[in-house]
Amino acid sequence: QHGFVDAYRCLYPTRIQYTWWTYRMNARQRGIGWRLDFYMLSGCLVERVNDVIIHDEVKGSDHCPVSLIIEDA
């Protein structure tokens, strides 16, 4: 409604990857999670996105880091 877009979904429209897992029932080990962490960008900025990387191999929290790689102006 405000013109923001999900940068990850623009690059990877069908990829399934998660950024959060509950500690209950071994959800992470079972591959049951949610993508709760987003980079929401304006349309003009999303054109400069090179990649959005979900670091799901990083453990130590119920969330994992997400990196935004953006082209220098």
PDB file of N, CA and C in Angstrom, residues 8-58:
ATOM      1  N   TYR A   8      13.945  -9.760  -0.481  1.00  0.00           N
ATOM      2  CA  TYR A   8      14.221 -11.197  -0.631  1.00  0.00           C
ATOM      3  C   TYR A   8      13.229 -11.837  -1.605  1.00  0.00           C
ATOM      4  N   ARG A   9      11.968 -11.537  -1.448  1.00  0.00           N
ATOM      5  CA  ARG A   9      10.945 -12.147  -2.303  1.00  0.00           C
ATOM      6  C   ARG A   9      11.070 -11.679  -3.748  1.00  0.00           C
ATOM      7  N   CYS A  10      11.542 -10.452  -3.963  1.00  0.00           N
ATOM      8  CA  CYS A  10      11.784  -9.984  -5.338  1.00  0.00           C
ATOM      9  C   CYS A  10      12.852 -10.826  -6.020  1.00  0.00           C
ATOM     10  N   LEU A  11      13.919 -11.146  -5.285  1.00  0.00           N
ATOM     11  CA  LEU A  11      15.016 -11.930  -5.863  1.00  0.00           C
ATOM     12  C   LEU A  11      14.696 -13.416  -5.931  1.00  0.00           C
ATOM     13  N   TYR A  12      13.992 -13.907  -4.940  1.00  0.00           N
ATOM     14  CA  TYR A  12      13.737 -15.347  -4.814  1.00  0.00           C
ATOM     15  C   TYR A  12      12.240 -15.596  -4.611  1.00  0.00           C
ATOM     16  N   PRO A  13      11.450 -15.473  -5.663  1.00  0.00           N
ATOM     17  CA  PRO A  13       9.989 -15.555  -5.508  1.00  0.00           C
ATOM     18  C   PRO A  13       9.469 -16.913  -5.050  1.00  0.00           C
ATOM     19  N   THR A  14      10.213 -17.988  -5.264  1.00  0.00           N
ATOM     20  CA  THR A  14       9.697 -19.311  -4.886  1.00  0.00           C
ATOM     21  C   THR A  14      10.547 -20.026  -3.837  1.00  0.00           C
ATOM     22  N   ARG A  15      11.675 -19.455  -3.462  1.00  0.00           N
ATOM     23  CA  ARG A  15      12.563 -20.113  -2.499  1.00  0.00           C
ATOM     24  C   ARG A  15      11.938 -20.115  -1.111  1.00  0.00           C
ATOM     25  N   ILE A  16      12.071 -21.230  -0.421  1.00  0.00           N
ATOM     26  CA  ILE A  16      11.576 -21.349   0.953  1.00  0.00           C
ATOM     27  C   ILE A  16      12.784 -21.393   1.882  1.00  0.00           C
ATOM     28  N   GLN A  17      12.890 -20.389   2.726  1.00  0.00           N
ATOM     29  CA  GLN A  17      13.967 -20.282   3.700  1.00  0.00           C
ATOM     30  C   GLN A  17      13.418 -19.558   4.918  1.00  0.00           C
ATOM     31  N   TYR A  18      13.901 -19.907   6.091  1.00  0.00           N
ATOM     32  CA  TYR A  18      13.351 -19.348   7.320  1.00  0.00           C
ATOM     33  C   TYR A  18      14.389 -18.516   8.054  1.00  0.00           C
ATOM     34  N   THR A  19      13.903 -17.574   8.877  1.00  0.00           N
ATOM     35  CA  THR A  19      14.783 -16.746   9.708  1.00  0.00           C
ATOM     36  C   THR A  19      14.493 -16.904  11.195  1.00  0.00           C
ATOM     37  N   TRP A  20      13.461 -17.659  11.542  1.00  0.00           N
ATOM     38  CA  TRP A  20      13.083 -17.847  12.947  1.00  0.00           C
ATOM     39  C   TRP A  20      12.510 -19.238  13.144  1.00  0.00           C
ATOM     40  N   TRP A  21      12.865 -19.838  14.277  1.00  0.00           N
ATOM     41  CA  TRP A  21      12.369 -21.159  14.655  1.00  0.00           C
ATOM     42  C   TRP A  21      12.031 -21.139  16.135  1.00  0.00           C
ATOM     43  N   THR A  22      10.913 -21.726  16.483  1.00  0.00           N
ATOM     44  CA  THR A  22      10.576 -21.859  17.891  1.00  0.00           C
ATOM     45  C   THR A  22      11.531 -22.868  18.521  1.00  0.00           C
ATOM     46  N   TYR A  23      11.770 -22.692  19.812  1.00  0.00           N
ATOM     47  CA  TYR A  23      12.611 -23.644  20.538  1.00  0.00           C
ATOM     48  C   TYR A  23      11.846 -24.930  20.855  1.00  0.00           C
ATOM     49  N   ARG A  24      10.560 -24.913  20.675  1.00  0.00           N
ATOM     50  CA  ARG A  24       9.740 -26.080  21.001  1.00  0.00           C
ATOM     51  C   ARG A  24       9.830 -27.148  19.919  1.00  0.00           C
ATOM     52  N   MET A  25       9.729 -28.377  20.318  1.00  0.00           N
ATOM     53  CA  MET A  25       9.583 -29.540  19.443  1.00  0.00           C
ATOM     54  C   MET A  25      10.674 -29.658  18.376  1.00  0.00           C
ATOM     55  N   ASN A  26      11.892 -29.183  18.679  1.00  0.00           N
ATOM     56  CA  ASN A  26      13.010 -29.283  17.726  1.00  0.00           C
ATOM     57  C   ASN A  26      12.654 -28.739  16.343  1.00  0.00           C
ATOM     58  N   ALA A  27      11.983 -27.615  16.306  1.00  0.00           N
ATOM     59  CA  ALA A  27      11.497 -27.060  15.039  1.00  0.00           C
ATOM     60  C   ALA A  27      12.621 -26.798  14.048  1.00  0.00           C
ATOM     61  N   ARG A  28      13.730 -26.247  14.517  1.00  0.00           N
ATOM     62  CA  ARG A  28      14.832 -25.934  13.597  1.00  0.00           C
ATOM     63  C   ARG A  28      15.402 -27.198  12.973  1.00  0.00           C
ATOM     64  N   GLN A  29      15.635 -28.211  13.784  1.00  0.00           N
ATOM     65  CA  GLN A  29      16.169 -29.471  13.283  1.00  0.00           C
ATOM     66  C   GLN A  29      15.190 -30.152  12.324  1.00  0.00           C
ATOM     67  N   ARG A  30      13.921 -29.917  12.519  1.00  0.00           N
ATOM     68  CA  ARG A  30      12.890 -30.537  11.674  1.00  0.00           C
ATOM     69  C   ARG A  30      12.540 -29.687  10.453  1.00  0.00           C
ATOM     70  N   GLY A  31      13.172 -28.511  10.318  1.00  0.00           N
ATOM     71  CA  GLY A  31      12.922 -27.655   9.170  1.00  0.00           C
ATOM     72  C   GLY A  31      11.582 -26.947   9.200  1.00  0.00           C
ATOM     73  N   ILE A  32      11.108 -26.663  10.416  1.00  0.00           N
ATOM     74  CA  ILE A  32       9.822 -25.975  10.575  1.00  0.00           C
ATOM     75  C   ILE A  32      10.105 -24.585  11.132  1.00  0.00           C
ATOM     76  N   GLY A  33       9.936 -23.564  10.318  1.00  0.00           N
ATOM     77  CA  GLY A  33      10.231 -22.210  10.756  1.00  0.00           C
ATOM     78  C   GLY A  33       9.349 -21.204  10.059  1.00  0.00           C
ATOM     79  N   TRP A  34       9.704 -19.943  10.236  1.00  0.00           N
ATOM     80  CA  TRP A  34       8.981 -18.832   9.645  1.00  0.00           C
ATOM     81  C   TRP A  34      10.000 -17.811   9.158  1.00  0.00           C
ATOM     82  N   ARG A  35       9.661 -17.082   8.156  1.00  0.00           N
ATOM     83  CA  ARG A  35      10.524 -15.982   7.704  1.00  0.00           C
ATOM     84  C   ARG A  35       9.939 -14.706   8.285  1.00  0.00           C
ATOM     85  N   LEU A  36      10.484 -14.308   9.438  1.00  0.00           N
ATOM     86  CA  LEU A  36       9.967 -13.147  10.162  1.00  0.00           C
ATOM     87  C   LEU A  36      10.801 -11.889   9.956  1.00  0.00           C
ATOM     88  N   ASP A  37      11.996 -12.028   9.421  1.00  0.00           N
ATOM     89  CA  ASP A  37      12.926 -10.901   9.300  1.00  0.00           C
ATOM     90  C   ASP A  37      13.026 -10.486   7.833  1.00  0.00           C
ATOM     91  N   PHE A  38      12.741  -9.228   7.561  1.00  0.00           N
ATOM     92  CA  PHE A  38      12.607  -8.730   6.196  1.00  0.00           C
ATOM     93  C   PHE A  38      13.432  -7.469   5.986  1.00  0.00           C
ATOM     94  N   TYR A  39      13.771  -7.214   4.734  1.00  0.00           N
ATOM     95  CA  TYR A  39      14.221  -5.904   4.287  1.00  0.00           C
ATOM     96  C   TYR A  39      13.121  -5.390   3.372  1.00  0.00           C
ATOM     97  N   MET A  40      12.389  -4.409   3.852  1.00  0.00           N
ATOM     98  CA  MET A  40      11.317  -3.798   3.070  1.00  0.00           C
ATOM     99  C   MET A  40      11.873  -2.492   2.509  1.00  0.00           C
ATOM    100  N   LEU A  41      11.907  -2.388   1.178  1.00  0.00           N
ATOM    101  CA  LEU A  41      12.555  -1.261   0.523  1.00  0.00           C
ATOM    102  C   LEU A  41      11.587  -0.549  -0.413  1.00  0.00           C
ATOM    103  N   SER A  42      11.885   0.721  -0.678  1.00  0.00           N
ATOM    104  CA  SER A  42      11.115   1.454  -1.679  1.00  0.00           C
ATOM    105  C   SER A  42      11.447   0.890  -3.057  1.00  0.00           C
ATOM    106  N   GLY A  43      10.545   1.054  -3.989  1.00  0.00           N
ATOM    107  CA  GLY A  43      10.724   0.511  -5.334  1.00  0.00           C
ATOM    108  C   GLY A  43      11.999   0.979  -6.011  1.00  0.00           C
ATOM    109  N   CYS A  44      12.373   2.239  -5.833  1.00  0.00           N
ATOM    110  CA  CYS A  44      13.578   2.748  -6.487  1.00  0.00           C
ATOM    111  C   CYS A  44      14.849   2.158  -5.873  1.00  0.00           C
ATOM    112  N   LEU A  45      14.821   1.819  -4.607  1.00  0.00           N
ATOM    113  CA  LEU A  45      15.997   1.242  -3.965  1.00  0.00           C
ATOM    114  C   LEU A  45      16.137  -0.248  -4.254  1.00  0.00           C
ATOM    115  N   VAL A  46      15.038  -0.947  -4.429  1.00  0.00           N
ATOM    116  CA  VAL A  46      15.096  -2.393  -4.651  1.00  0.00           C
ATOM    117  C   VAL A  46      15.836  -2.717  -5.949  1.00  0.00           C
ATOM    118  N   GLU A  47      15.860  -1.801  -6.891  1.00  0.00           N
ATOM    119  CA  GLU A  47      16.583  -2.006  -8.142  1.00  0.00           C
ATOM    120  C   GLU A  47      18.088  -2.123  -7.929  1.00  0.00           C
ATOM    121  N   ARG A  48      18.595  -1.627  -6.797  1.00  0.00           N
ATOM    122  CA  ARG A  48      20.027  -1.663  -6.489  1.00  0.00           C
ATOM    123  C   ARG A  48      20.431  -2.866  -5.645  1.00  0.00           C
ATOM    124  N   VAL A  49      19.495  -3.723  -5.308  1.00  0.00           N
ATOM    125  CA  VAL A  49      19.793  -4.891  -4.468  1.00  0.00           C
ATOM    126  C   VAL A  49      20.521  -5.954  -5.286  1.00  0.00           C
ATOM    127  N   ASN A  50      21.685  -6.357  -4.798  1.00  0.00           N
ATOM    128  CA  ASN A  50      22.441  -7.444  -5.423  1.00  0.00           C
ATOM    129  C   ASN A  50      22.075  -8.795  -4.829  1.00  0.00           C
ATOM    130  N   ASP A  51      21.831  -8.831  -3.517  1.00  0.00           N
ATOM    131  CA  ASP A  51      21.479 -10.108  -2.887  1.00  0.00           C
ATOM    132  C   ASP A  51      20.909  -9.863  -1.500  1.00  0.00           C
ATOM    133  N   VAL A  52      20.127 -10.807  -1.052  1.00  0.00           N
ATOM    134  CA  VAL A  52      19.665 -10.891   0.332  1.00  0.00           C
ATOM    135  C   VAL A  52      20.019 -12.298   0.773  1.00  0.00           C
ATOM    136  N   ILE A  53      20.829 -12.401   1.822  1.00  0.00           N
ATOM    137  CA  ILE A  53      21.336 -13.698   2.269  1.00  0.00           C
ATOM    138  C   ILE A  53      20.779 -14.010   3.645  1.00  0.00           C
ATOM    139  N   ILE A  54      20.095 -15.121   3.754  1.00  0.00           N
ATOM    140  CA  ILE A  54      19.616 -15.620   5.043  1.00  0.00           C
ATOM    141  C   ILE A  54      20.653 -16.612   5.540  1.00  0.00           C
ATOM    142  N   HIS A  55      21.282 -16.285   6.644  1.00  0.00           N
ATOM    143  CA  HIS A  55      22.369 -17.106   7.202  1.00  0.00           C
ATOM    144  C   HIS A  55      21.792 -18.142   8.166  1.00  0.00           C
ATOM    145  N   ASP A  56      21.033 -19.088   7.621  1.00  0.00           N
ATOM    146  CA  ASP A  56      20.361 -20.065   8.474  1.00  0.00           C
ATOM    147  C   ASP A  56      21.306 -21.095   9.090  1.00  0.00           C
ATOM    148  N   GLU A  57      22.566 -21.067   8.703  1.00  0.00           N
ATOM    149  CA  GLU A  57      23.555 -21.956   9.321  1.00  0.00           C
ATOM    150  C   GLU A  57      24.070 -21.393  10.649  1.00  0.00           C
ATOM    151  N   VAL A  58      23.816 -20.117  10.923  1.00  0.00           N
ATOM    152  CA  VAL A  58      24.271 -19.482  12.161  1.00  0.00           C
ATOM    153  C   VAL A  58      23.308 -19.850  13.273  1.00  0.00           C
TER     154      VAL A  58
END
